[in-house]
Amino acid sequence: MRLIISMLVAVAVSCSIGITSLAADEGKKPPITTASPFKPVLGEKGMVVSQEKYASMAGRDVLKAGGNAVDAAVATGFALAVTHPQAGNIGGGGFMLVYLAAEKRTIALDYREMAPAAAHKDLFLDADGNVDSQRALFSAMSSGVPGTVMGLLEAHSRYGRLSRAEVMAPAIRLAAEGFPMTWALHDALIRYEDRMKADAASSHYFYKADGSLYQPGELFVQKDLATTLKRIARKGANGFYKGTTADHLVAAMQAGGGIITHADLAAYRVRERTPVSGTYDEYQVVSMPPPSSGGIHIIQMLNILEDYDLKEMGHNSADYIHLLAESMKRAYADRSKFLGDPDFIDVPVDVLTSKSYAAALRGSINTGKATASADILPGAAMPKESRDTTHFSVMDSEGNAVSNTYTVNLIFGSGKSVAGAGFLLNNEMDDFSSKPGVPNVFGLVGGAANAIEAGKRPLSSMTPTLVLKDGIPVIASGSPGGSTIITATFQTVLNILEFDMNPAEATAMPRIHHQWLPDNLFFEPGISIDTIRLLKARGQPISGKPFWSGNHTLGKTQTIVRRPDGLFAGAADPRGPGSYAAAY
Ligand code: DON
């Protein structure tokens, strides 16, 4: 345990130094997420936890102004589009779970991007029939029709209390008046400089006229983005999907060889879906249904594990990690075959989330020996790529809760901005399976169920989750991390439910990940060497090396726990520089 603590403290300290207010010198140094990675931030009246401080504060201020959790979530979502453009967005899409205390029900809003009408299953195949991943990821064709603006506005108009102007005001102010360049954004703009500068509009919006960087703490103003946000505040969804913003977006498509049209934008719709739901002991776990795979698989893995005495094995022991890995493999194998957009295919949700199916899968697990992925279904390799998406959680004193994950897919999406409108576009089309069995950027394989089709939504791993006890939301959590989203969220929730950890401890614990293909168990620093030896002896292939460049972490959960004493305990993940829990 001492080893774990010292390694985690090292991770936390290496990306940290404190900021406490919106002072002019903010952002100059890497921020401290929390005073201790093992102590949550406590709030009496509400809590907003997101990956960026100004955005969390925007949500908290909206709660203070009398808004409910949905108002605060919408304010946070728009603010992240300004202050955390690595993943916060109006050019992408996502999923929002809302628990409405007054109605005692959870709503799942699907505002995932949609394939444009001109898309088809061979969109990204070259003349030889191979997947052209450059076109799938970094071209004007990489973008699905964005859903974020309609998603946030629909959540607000249905369930919010304050006016649209009030919830959008913080984002507009942050864009129009600027904010001190954060360490995290500055750092990302260095790491992805080539990709961003390859696009004239992104270069113009995110770097100075001479091409140099905004230094941490320097005021960063986004005038065109402010104008777009003001238009949305005035006109609602029409301020994005029609008129000037739409004209800019379609012009960017035409200039870059993209296929999104005015008709695609006008046809975009948010879908309300029935959340997936399962139980773990006395808790009800509610999560995102297809076109996310996250909810189904988190419930499936909890169902598999429910019958083992995990406490007895000990947290992150070899016995425990072996079982996690075996459950993960089986869930991700199913993902590759059965999951896709439910508007196009029948997903066997009830079977996949049933206790009886989990029992059958449990029966196939040998506690002393790893099942090779090749014996579950055929294999493929995982490429290296960096990633970004972002999650935020909100709870208010009325018992409402929001768990929201949204994304432009990779960090800064396709890297292409809409000239004149000031925002980046997603590269979500890569989440489709461009060719059966060929892995996407996250190494995930798929087939017909997730093939590209006009109007279809690509399969996602985003897992915004709520856990209820006696009908009251007690946990809100979720994560970025591509294919690792599901397993990161799963372990954070399991740490709380099974091991009685507070949310900060549950977040700080080292995580593992297996996604069936490649057949490899990934782990964060902090799993002891003897445990790794024991796992290897059982036949778990462990590379010992993280599978993407740049960092050694798995996911970044943003979690709130409503404690039995009524206090809100917020845990921003120290793996994400700038993550912040804003208490009210
Ligand atoms: O929807 C998905 O599953 C992916 N587009 C998420 C991408 C992601 O999480 C990248 N970042 N961390």
Coordinates of C-alpha atoms and ligand atoms in Angstrom, one line a residue:
M1 CA 0.0 0.0 0.0
R2 CA 2.8 2.4 0.8
L3 CA 4.2 1.8 -2.7
I4 CA 0.8 2.6 -4.2
I5 CA 0.5 5.8 -2.2
S6 CA 3.9 7.1 -3.0
M7 CA 3.5 6.5 -6.7
L8 CA 0.1 8.2 -6.8
V9 CA 1.3 11.1 -4.8
A10 CA 4.2 11.4 -7.4
V11 CA 1.6 11.3 -10.2
A12 CA -0.5 14.0 -8.5
V13 CA 2.4 16.2 -7.6
S14 CA 4.0 16.0 -11.0
C15 CA 0.9 17.7 -12.5
S16 CA 0.2 20.1 -9.7
I17 CA 0.5 23.5 -8.0
G18 CA -2.5 25.3 -6.7
I19 CA -4.9 27.8 -8.0
T20 CA -7.7 29.1 -6.0
S21 CA -9.4 32.0 -7.9
L22 CA -9.8 33.6 -11.3
A23 CA -6.7 35.7 -10.7
A24 CA -4.7 37.1 -13.6
D25 CA -1.7 34.8 -12.9
E26 CA -3.8 31.7 -12.9
G27 CA -2.8 28.8 -15.1
K28 CA 0.9 29.6 -14.9
K29 CA 1.7 26.3 -13.2
P30 CA 0.2 22.9 -13.4
P31 CA -2.8 22.9 -11.0
I32 CA -3.4 20.8 -7.9
T33 CA -6.6 18.9 -8.3
T34 CA -7.1 18.4 -4.6
A35 CA -5.1 18.9 -1.4
S36 CA -4.9 15.2 -0.9
P37 CA -5.7 12.5 -3.6
F38 CA -7.4 10.6 -0.8
K39 CA -9.8 13.2 0.5
P40 CA -12.8 14.3 -1.4
V41 CA -14.0 18.0 -1.4
L42 CA -17.2 18.4 0.6
G43 CA -20.2 20.5 -0.2
E44 CA -23.5 21.0 1.7
K45 CA -25.8 22.2 -1.1
G46 CA -24.3 20.9 -4.3
M47 CA -21.3 19.9 -6.2
V48 CA -19.9 20.2 -9.7
V49 CA -16.9 18.1 -10.8
S50 CA -15.3 18.5 -14.2
Q51 CA -12.0 18.4 -15.9
E52 CA -11.4 22.2 -15.8
K53 CA -11.7 24.6 -13.0
Y54 CA -13.4 27.6 -14.6
A55 CA -16.0 25.2 -16.0
S56 CA -16.7 23.6 -12.6
M57 CA -16.9 27.1 -11.1
A58 CA -19.4 28.2 -13.8
G59 CA -21.6 25.3 -12.8
R60 CA -21.2 26.0 -9.1
D61 CA -22.1 29.7 -9.7
V62 CA -25.3 28.6 -11.5
L63 CA -26.3 26.4 -8.5
K64 CA -25.7 29.4 -6.3
A65 CA -27.9 31.6 -8.5
G66 CA -30.8 29.2 -7.8
G67 CA -30.3 26.8 -10.8
N68 CA -30.8 23.1 -10.5
A69 CA -28.3 20.4 -11.4
V70 CA -29.4 20.5 -15.1
D71 CA -28.8 24.3 -15.3
A72 CA -25.4 23.8 -13.7
A73 CA -24.5 20.9 -16.0
V74 CA -25.5 22.9 -19.1
A75 CA -23.5 25.9 -17.9
T76 CA -20.5 23.5 -17.3
G77 CA -20.9 21.9 -20.7
F78 CA -20.9 25.2 -22.6
A79 CA -18.0 26.5 -20.4
L80 CA -15.8 23.5 -21.1
A81 CA -16.3 24.2 -24.8
V82 CA -14.4 27.4 -24.2
T83 CA -11.9 26.5 -21.5
H84 CA -11.2 22.8 -22.3
P85 CA -11.4 22.6 -26.2
Q86 CA -9.2 19.5 -26.0
A87 CA -12.6 17.7 -25.4
G88 CA -15.2 20.2 -24.2
N89 CA -17.1 21.2 -27.3
I90 CA -20.0 22.4 -29.4
G91 CA -18.6 20.6 -32.4
G92 CA -19.0 17.1 -31.0
G93 CA -21.5 15.0 -29.2
G94 CA -22.2 13.0 -26.1
F95 CA -24.6 11.5 -23.5
M96 CA -26.3 12.9 -20.5
L97 CA -28.0 11.0 -17.7
V98 CA -30.4 13.2 -15.6
Y99 CA -32.0 12.0 -12.4
L100 CA -35.1 14.1 -11.7
A101 CA -35.9 13.9 -8.0
A102 CA -39.4 15.3 -8.5
E103 CA -40.3 12.5 -10.9
K104 CA -38.1 9.9 -9.3
R105 CA -36.8 8.8 -12.7
T106 CA -33.6 8.8 -14.8
I107 CA -33.6 10.1 -18.4
A108 CA -30.9 9.3 -20.9
L109 CA -30.3 11.9 -23.5
D110 CA -28.4 10.8 -26.6
Y111 CA -26.8 13.7 -28.4
R112 CA -24.2 11.6 -30.2
E113 CA -23.0 12.7 -33.6
M114 CA -24.8 11.3 -36.7
A115 CA -23.3 10.1 -39.9
P116 CA -24.2 12.6 -42.7
A117 CA -26.6 11.5 -45.4
A118 CA -23.8 11.0 -47.9
A119 CA -22.0 8.5 -45.6
H120 CA -21.8 4.8 -46.5
K121 CA -20.1 1.7 -45.3
D122 CA -17.0 2.0 -47.5
L123 CA -16.5 5.7 -46.8
F124 CA -13.0 5.3 -45.4
L125 CA -11.7 2.5 -47.7
D126 CA -9.0 3.3 -50.2
A127 CA -8.8 1.9 -53.7
D128 CA -7.3 -1.4 -52.4
G129 CA -10.1 -1.8 -49.9
N130 CA -7.9 -0.9 -46.9
V131 CA -9.0 1.5 -44.2
D132 CA -7.5 5.0 -44.7
S133 CA -7.2 6.1 -41.1
Q134 CA -5.9 9.5 -42.0
R135 CA -9.2 10.2 -43.8
A136 CA -11.2 8.6 -40.9
L137 CA -9.5 10.7 -38.3
F138 CA -8.0 13.9 -39.6
S139 CA -10.0 15.1 -42.6
A140 CA -13.2 17.1 -43.1
M141 CA -14.9 13.7 -43.6
S142 CA -14.0 12.5 -40.1
S143 CA -16.8 14.5 -38.5
G144 CA -20.3 13.4 -37.7
V145 CA -23.1 15.9 -37.5
P146 CA -22.5 17.6 -34.1
G147 CA -25.1 16.9 -31.4
T148 CA -23.8 18.8 -28.4
V149 CA -25.6 22.1 -28.8
M150 CA -29.0 20.4 -29.3
G151 CA -28.3 18.0 -26.4
L152 CA -27.4 20.7 -23.9
L153 CA -30.2 23.0 -25.0
E154 CA -32.8 20.2 -24.9
A155 CA -31.7 19.2 -21.4
H156 CA -32.0 22.8 -20.4
S157 CA -35.4 23.5 -21.9
R158 CA -36.9 20.3 -20.6
Y159 CA -35.4 20.1 -17.1
G160 CA -33.7 23.4 -16.3
R161 CA -35.1 26.3 -14.3
L162 CA -33.0 29.4 -15.2
S163 CA -33.1 31.1 -18.6
R164 CA -30.9 30.1 -21.5
A165 CA -29.1 33.4 -21.3
E166 CA -28.3 32.7 -17.6
V167 CA -26.8 29.3 -18.2
M168 CA -24.9 30.3 -21.2
A169 CA -23.6 33.6 -19.7
P170 CA -20.4 32.1 -18.1
A171 CA -19.3 30.4 -21.3
I172 CA -19.9 33.6 -23.3
R173 CA -18.0 35.7 -20.8
L174 CA -15.1 33.2 -20.8
A175 CA -14.9 33.3 -24.6
A176 CA -15.5 37.1 -25.1
E177 CA -13.5 38.5 -22.2
G178 CA -11.0 35.6 -22.2
F179 CA -9.5 33.6 -19.4
P180 CA -5.9 33.0 -18.3
M181 CA -4.5 30.3 -20.5
T182 CA -4.5 27.2 -18.4
W183 CA -1.5 25.0 -18.0
A184 CA -3.4 21.9 -19.4
L185 CA -4.5 23.7 -22.6
H186 CA -1.1 25.2 -23.1
D187 CA 0.5 21.8 -22.7
A188 CA -2.0 20.2 -25.1
L189 CA -1.4 22.9 -27.7
I190 CA 2.4 22.1 -27.6
R191 CA 1.8 18.3 -27.9
Y192 CA -0.6 18.6 -30.8
E193 CA 0.9 21.7 -32.5
D194 CA 1.5 19.9 -35.8
R195 CA -2.0 18.6 -36.1
M196 CA -3.5 22.0 -35.1
K197 CA -1.3 24.1 -37.3
A198 CA -2.0 21.9 -40.3
D199 CA -5.4 23.6 -40.2
A200 CA -5.4 27.4 -40.9
A201 CA -8.5 28.0 -38.8
S202 CA -7.2 26.1 -35.8
S203 CA -3.8 27.8 -36.1
H204 CA -5.6 31.1 -36.1
Y205 CA -7.8 30.4 -33.2
F206 CA -5.4 28.7 -30.8
Y207 CA -2.0 30.3 -31.6
K208 CA -0.9 33.9 -31.8
A209 CA -0.6 35.6 -35.2
D210 CA 3.2 34.9 -35.3
G211 CA 2.4 31.2 -34.6
S212 CA 3.7 31.3 -31.0
L213 CA 1.9 29.9 -28.0
Y214 CA -0.2 31.7 -25.4
Q215 CA 1.8 31.2 -22.3
P216 CA 0.0 29.9 -19.1
G217 CA -1.6 32.8 -17.4
E218 CA -1.9 35.0 -20.5
L219 CA -5.4 36.1 -21.4
F220 CA -6.9 33.9 -24.1
V221 CA -9.8 35.4 -25.9
Q222 CA -12.0 33.6 -28.5
K223 CA -14.1 36.2 -30.2
D224 CA -15.6 34.1 -33.0
L225 CA -16.6 31.4 -30.5
A226 CA -18.2 34.1 -28.3
T227 CA -20.2 35.3 -31.3
T228 CA -21.3 31.8 -32.0
L229 CA -22.3 31.2 -28.4
K230 CA -24.2 34.5 -28.3
R231 CA -26.1 33.4 -31.4
I232 CA -27.0 30.1 -29.8
A233 CA -28.1 32.0 -26.6
R234 CA -30.4 34.2 -28.7
K235 CA -31.8 31.7 -31.2
G236 CA -31.5 28.4 -29.5
A237 CA -30.7 25.4 -31.6
N238 CA -31.4 27.4 -34.8
G239 CA -28.4 29.5 -33.8
F240 CA -26.2 26.5 -34.6
Y241 CA -28.1 24.1 -36.9
K242 CA -29.4 26.9 -39.2
G243 CA -28.3 30.3 -40.4
T244 CA -24.8 31.8 -40.0
T245 CA -23.2 29.0 -37.9
A246 CA -24.5 26.4 -40.2
D247 CA -23.3 28.4 -43.2
H248 CA -19.8 28.5 -41.7
L249 CA -19.8 24.8 -41.0
V250 CA -21.0 23.8 -44.4
A251 CA -18.4 26.2 -46.0
A252 CA -15.7 24.5 -44.0
M253 CA -16.9 21.2 -45.2
Q254 CA -16.9 22.3 -48.8
A255 CA -13.5 23.8 -48.5
G256 CA -12.0 20.6 -47.0
G257 CA -13.9 18.0 -49.0
G258 CA -16.3 17.1 -46.2
I259 CA -19.8 15.8 -46.6
I260 CA -22.0 17.5 -44.0
T261 CA -24.7 19.6 -45.6
H262 CA -27.3 22.1 -44.4
A263 CA -29.9 19.3 -44.7
D264 CA -27.8 17.1 -42.4
L265 CA -27.6 19.9 -39.8
A266 CA -31.3 20.7 -40.0
A267 CA -32.1 17.0 -39.6
Y268 CA -30.1 16.4 -36.4
R269 CA -32.2 15.2 -33.5
V270 CA -31.5 14.4 -29.9
R271 CA -32.9 11.0 -28.8
E272 CA -34.3 10.3 -25.4
R273 CA -33.4 6.6 -24.6
T274 CA -34.4 4.3 -21.8
P275 CA -31.3 4.0 -19.5
V276 CA -29.9 0.5 -18.9
S277 CA -30.3 -0.6 -15.3
G278 CA -28.9 -3.3 -13.1
T279 CA -28.3 -4.1 -9.5
Y280 CA -25.2 -4.7 -7.4
D281 CA -26.1 -5.8 -3.9
E282 CA -28.6 -3.2 -2.6
Y283 CA -27.6 -0.6 -5.2
Q284 CA -29.2 0.2 -8.5
V285 CA -26.8 1.0 -11.3
V286 CA -28.2 3.2 -14.1
S287 CA -26.2 4.0 -17.1
M288 CA -26.1 4.9 -20.8
P289 CA -27.8 2.5 -23.3
P290 CA -26.8 2.1 -27.0
P291 CA -25.4 3.7 -29.0
S292 CA -23.1 3.6 -26.0
S293 CA -21.7 0.3 -25.1
G294 CA -20.6 1.6 -21.7
G295 CA -23.8 1.1 -19.7
I296 CA -24.4 -2.5 -20.9
H297 CA -20.9 -3.6 -20.2
I298 CA -20.5 -2.0 -16.8
I299 CA -23.7 -3.8 -15.7
Q300 CA -22.6 -7.0 -17.3
M301 CA -19.2 -6.9 -15.5
L302 CA -20.8 -6.0 -12.2
N303 CA -23.2 -8.9 -12.7
I304 CA -20.3 -11.3 -13.3
L305 CA -18.4 -10.2 -10.2
E306 CA -21.4 -10.0 -7.8
D307 CA -21.1 -13.6 -6.9
Y308 CA -17.5 -13.6 -5.9
D309 CA -16.2 -12.5 -2.4
L310 CA -14.1 -9.7 -3.7
K311 CA -13.5 -8.1 -0.3
E312 CA -12.0 -11.4 0.9
M313 CA -9.6 -11.4 -2.1
G314 CA -8.4 -7.9 -1.3
H315 CA -8.4 -4.8 -3.5
N316 CA -6.1 -5.1 -6.5
S317 CA -4.8 -8.5 -5.4
A318 CA -3.9 -11.0 -8.1
D319 CA -7.1 -12.9 -7.5
Y320 CA -9.1 -9.8 -7.8
I321 CA -7.4 -8.4 -10.9
H322 CA -7.6 -11.8 -12.6
L323 CA -11.4 -11.7 -12.2
L324 CA -11.7 -8.1 -13.4
A325 CA -9.7 -9.0 -16.5
E326 CA -11.7 -12.1 -17.2
S327 CA -14.9 -10.2 -16.9
M328 CA -13.6 -7.3 -19.1
K329 CA -12.5 -9.7 -21.9
R330 CA -15.9 -11.3 -22.1
A331 CA -17.8 -8.0 -22.1
Y332 CA -15.6 -6.4 -24.8
A333 CA -15.9 -9.5 -27.0
D334 CA -19.7 -9.1 -26.9
R335 CA -19.2 -5.4 -27.6
S336 CA -17.5 -6.1 -30.9
K337 CA -20.4 -8.2 -32.1
F338 CA -23.7 -7.0 -30.7
L339 CA -23.4 -3.3 -30.1
G340 CA -24.4 -0.5 -32.4
D341 CA -27.0 2.2 -33.0
P342 CA -30.4 0.8 -31.8
D343 CA -32.1 2.9 -34.4
F344 CA -30.5 0.6 -37.0
I345 CA -29.9 -2.7 -35.3
D346 CA -31.5 -4.8 -32.5
V347 CA -29.1 -4.8 -29.6
P348 CA -29.9 -7.7 -27.1
V349 CA -29.8 -5.3 -24.1
D350 CA -31.9 -7.5 -21.8
V351 CA -29.8 -10.6 -22.4
L352 CA -26.5 -8.8 -22.1
T353 CA -27.5 -7.1 -18.8
S354 CA -29.2 -10.2 -17.3
K355 CA -28.0 -12.0 -14.2
S356 CA -28.5 -15.4 -16.0
Y357 CA -26.2 -14.5 -18.9
A358 CA -23.7 -13.2 -16.4
A359 CA -23.9 -16.5 -14.5
A360 CA -23.1 -18.3 -17.8
L361 CA -20.1 -16.1 -18.4
R362 CA -19.0 -16.6 -14.8
G363 CA -19.2 -20.3 -15.5
S364 CA -16.6 -20.0 -18.2
I365 CA -14.1 -18.2 -16.0
N366 CA -11.3 -20.3 -14.5
T367 CA -10.1 -18.5 -11.4
G368 CA -6.6 -20.0 -11.7
K369 CA -6.0 -19.6 -15.4
A370 CA -6.6 -16.9 -18.0
T371 CA -8.8 -17.6 -20.9
A372 CA -6.9 -16.5 -24.1
S373 CA -8.8 -13.9 -26.0
A374 CA -8.4 -16.0 -29.1
D375 CA -10.5 -18.6 -27.4
I376 CA -13.3 -16.1 -27.0
L377 CA -13.1 -14.6 -30.5
P378 CA -10.3 -14.0 -33.1
G379 CA -7.6 -11.3 -32.4
A380 CA -6.2 -8.0 -33.7
A381 CA -3.6 -5.5 -32.7
M382 CA -4.0 -2.1 -31.0
P383 CA -2.2 0.9 -32.4
K384 CA -0.9 3.8 -30.3
E385 CA -2.8 7.1 -30.2
S386 CA -3.5 9.8 -27.7
R387 CA -7.1 10.5 -26.7
D388 CA -9.5 12.9 -25.2
T389 CA -13.1 13.2 -24.0
T390 CA -14.4 14.7 -20.8
H391 CA -16.9 13.8 -18.1
F392 CA -18.6 16.0 -15.5
S393 CA -21.0 15.2 -12.7
V394 CA -23.4 17.5 -10.9
M395 CA -25.7 17.0 -7.8
D396 CA -27.9 19.6 -6.2
S397 CA -29.7 19.9 -2.8
E398 CA -33.1 18.9 -4.3
G399 CA -31.8 15.4 -5.1
N400 CA -31.3 15.9 -8.8
A401 CA -28.2 14.5 -10.4
V402 CA -26.5 14.8 -13.8
S403 CA -23.8 12.5 -15.2
N404 CA -22.5 13.7 -18.6
T405 CA -19.8 12.6 -20.9
Y406 CA -19.1 14.3 -24.2
T407 CA -16.3 14.4 -26.7
V408 CA -14.8 15.4 -30.0
N409 CA -13.2 11.9 -30.0
L410 CA -9.4 12.4 -30.1
I411 CA -7.9 15.4 -28.4
F412 CA -8.9 18.5 -30.4
G413 CA -11.1 16.2 -32.5
S414 CA -10.1 16.2 -36.2
G415 CA -7.9 19.3 -35.4
K416 CA -10.0 21.2 -37.9
S417 CA -11.9 24.3 -36.8
V418 CA -14.9 26.0 -38.4
A419 CA -13.5 29.3 -39.8
G420 CA -15.7 32.2 -38.7
A421 CA -17.4 30.2 -36.0
G422 CA -14.5 29.5 -33.7
F423 CA -14.9 25.8 -32.8
L424 CA -13.3 22.5 -33.4
L425 CA -14.9 19.6 -35.2
N426 CA -15.1 16.0 -34.0
N427 CA -13.6 13.0 -35.7
E428 CA -16.2 10.6 -34.4
M429 CA -16.7 8.9 -37.7
D430 CA -13.7 6.7 -36.7
D431 CA -15.8 5.2 -33.9
F432 CA -17.7 3.3 -36.6
S433 CA -16.2 0.1 -37.8
S434 CA -14.8 1.1 -41.1
K435 CA -14.1 -2.5 -42.1
P436 CA -15.1 -5.7 -40.2
G437 CA -12.4 -6.9 -37.9
V438 CA -10.1 -3.9 -38.5
P439 CA -9.4 -2.1 -35.3
N440 CA -10.2 1.6 -34.9
V441 CA -7.9 4.1 -33.2
F442 CA -8.7 2.5 -29.8
G443 CA -8.0 -1.0 -31.0
L444 CA -11.7 -1.8 -30.9
V445 CA -12.9 -4.1 -33.5
G446 CA -16.5 -4.4 -34.8
G447 CA -18.6 -5.6 -37.6
A448 CA -21.9 -5.1 -39.4
A449 CA -23.7 -3.8 -36.3
N450 CA -21.4 -0.8 -36.2
A451 CA -20.8 -0.3 -40.0
I452 CA -21.1 3.2 -41.4
E453 CA -24.6 4.1 -42.6
A454 CA -26.3 7.4 -43.4
G455 CA -28.0 8.9 -40.3
K456 CA -26.5 6.3 -38.0
R457 CA -24.7 7.1 -34.7
P458 CA -21.3 5.5 -34.1
L459 CA -20.9 3.1 -31.3
S460 CA -19.4 4.7 -28.2
S461 CA -17.8 3.6 -24.9
M462 CA -18.9 6.7 -23.0
T463 CA -20.4 5.6 -19.7
P464 CA -22.1 8.4 -17.8
T465 CA -23.4 6.5 -14.8
L466 CA -25.5 7.0 -11.7
V467 CA -25.9 4.6 -8.8
L468 CA -29.0 4.9 -6.7
K469 CA -29.8 3.6 -3.2
D470 CA -33.4 3.4 -2.1
G471 CA -34.2 5.5 -5.1
I472 CA -31.8 8.3 -4.4
P473 CA -28.7 9.0 -6.5
V474 CA -25.6 8.3 -4.3
I475 CA -22.9 8.2 -7.0
A476 CA -22.4 10.1 -10.3
S477 CA -19.4 9.2 -12.3
G478 CA -17.9 8.7 -15.7
S479 CA -14.6 9.1 -17.6
P480 CA -12.8 9.8 -20.8
G481 CA -10.3 7.3 -22.3
G482 CA -11.8 5.7 -25.4
S483 CA -12.0 2.0 -24.9
T484 CA -10.8 2.4 -21.3
I485 CA -13.8 4.6 -20.3
I486 CA -15.9 1.6 -19.4
T487 CA -13.3 -0.1 -17.2
A488 CA -12.2 3.1 -15.5
T489 CA -15.8 4.0 -14.5
F490 CA -16.4 0.4 -13.5
Q491 CA -13.5 0.3 -11.1
T492 CA -14.3 3.6 -9.6
V493 CA -17.8 2.5 -8.9
L494 CA -16.7 -0.9 -7.7
N495 CA -14.2 0.7 -5.3
I496 CA -17.0 2.6 -3.7
L497 CA -19.6 -0.1 -3.6
E498 CA -17.5 -3.1 -2.7
F499 CA -14.5 -1.6 -0.8
D500 CA -16.3 1.3 1.0
M501 CA -13.8 3.8 -0.4
N502 CA -14.6 7.5 -0.4
P503 CA -14.7 8.8 -3.9
A504 CA -11.2 10.3 -3.8
E505 CA -9.7 7.0 -2.7
A506 CA -11.8 5.2 -5.3
T507 CA -10.4 7.5 -7.9
A508 CA -6.8 7.4 -6.8
M509 CA -6.4 3.6 -6.7
P510 CA -4.4 2.2 -9.6
R511 CA -6.6 0.8 -12.4
I512 CA -6.2 -2.1 -14.8
H513 CA -7.7 -2.6 -18.3
H514 CA -8.4 -5.4 -20.6
Q515 CA -10.5 -5.1 -23.8
W516 CA -10.4 -8.6 -25.1
L517 CA -8.4 -7.5 -28.2
P518 CA -5.5 -7.1 -28.0
D519 CA -5.1 -9.9 -25.5
N520 CA -3.2 -7.9 -23.0
L521 CA -3.8 -6.7 -19.4
F522 CA -2.8 -3.1 -19.0
F523 CA -2.1 -1.5 -15.6
E524 CA -1.2 1.8 -14.0
P525 CA 1.8 2.3 -11.9
G526 CA 1.1 1.1 -8.3
I527 CA 0.2 -2.5 -8.9
S528 CA 2.9 -4.4 -7.0
I529 CA 5.5 -6.5 -8.8
D530 CA 4.5 -9.7 -6.9
T531 CA 0.9 -9.3 -8.0
I532 CA 2.0 -8.9 -11.6
R533 CA 4.1 -12.1 -11.3
L534 CA 1.1 -14.0 -10.0
L535 CA -1.1 -12.7 -12.8
K536 CA 1.5 -13.7 -15.4
A537 CA 1.8 -17.2 -13.8
R538 CA -2.0 -17.5 -14.4
G539 CA -1.5 -16.8 -18.0
Q540 CA -2.5 -13.2 -18.2
P541 CA -0.5 -11.6 -20.9
I542 CA 0.9 -8.3 -19.4
S543 CA 2.9 -6.0 -21.5
G544 CA 3.9 -3.9 -18.4
K545 CA 3.8 -0.9 -20.7
P546 CA 0.9 1.4 -21.3
F547 CA -0.4 1.2 -24.8
W548 CA -0.5 4.9 -25.8
S549 CA 2.1 7.5 -25.9
G550 CA 2.3 10.4 -23.5
N551 CA 1.0 9.1 -20.2
H552 CA 0.7 6.1 -18.0
T553 CA -2.9 6.5 -16.8
L554 CA -6.2 4.8 -17.5
G555 CA -9.2 7.2 -17.6
K556 CA -10.0 10.3 -15.6
T557 CA -13.2 9.9 -13.6
Q558 CA -15.0 12.9 -12.2
T559 CA -17.1 11.6 -9.3
I560 CA -19.6 12.8 -6.7
V561 CA -20.9 10.7 -3.8
R562 CA -23.9 11.7 -1.8
R563 CA -23.0 10.5 1.7
P564 CA -25.5 9.1 4.2
D565 CA -25.1 12.4 6.2
G566 CA -26.3 14.3 3.2
L567 CA -23.0 15.9 2.3
F568 CA -21.7 15.8 -1.3
A569 CA -18.2 14.4 -1.6
G570 CA -16.6 15.4 -4.9
A571 CA -13.5 13.8 -6.4
A572 CA -11.7 15.3 -9.4
D573 CA -9.3 12.8 -10.9
P574 CA -5.7 13.8 -10.2
R575 CA -4.7 12.1 -13.5
G576 CA -6.2 15.1 -15.4
P577 CA -4.3 18.3 -14.8
G578 CA -6.9 21.0 -14.0
S579 CA -9.7 18.7 -12.9
Y580 CA -11.7 20.5 -10.2
A581 CA -14.5 19.8 -7.7
A582 CA -16.4 23.0 -7.0
A583 CA -18.5 22.6 -3.8
Y584 CA -21.5 24.7 -2.9
Ligands
DON1 O1 -17.4 7.6 -27.9 C1 -16.3 7.1 -27.7 O2 -16.3 6.0 -27.1 C2 -15.0 7.7 -28.1 N1 -15.3 8.7 -29.1 C3 -14.4 8.4 -26.9 C4 -13.1 9.0 -27.2 C5 -12.3 9.2 -26.0 O3 -12.7 8.9 -24.9 C6 -11.0 9.9 -26.1 N2 -10.5 10.3 -24.9 N3 -10.2 10.3 -23.9

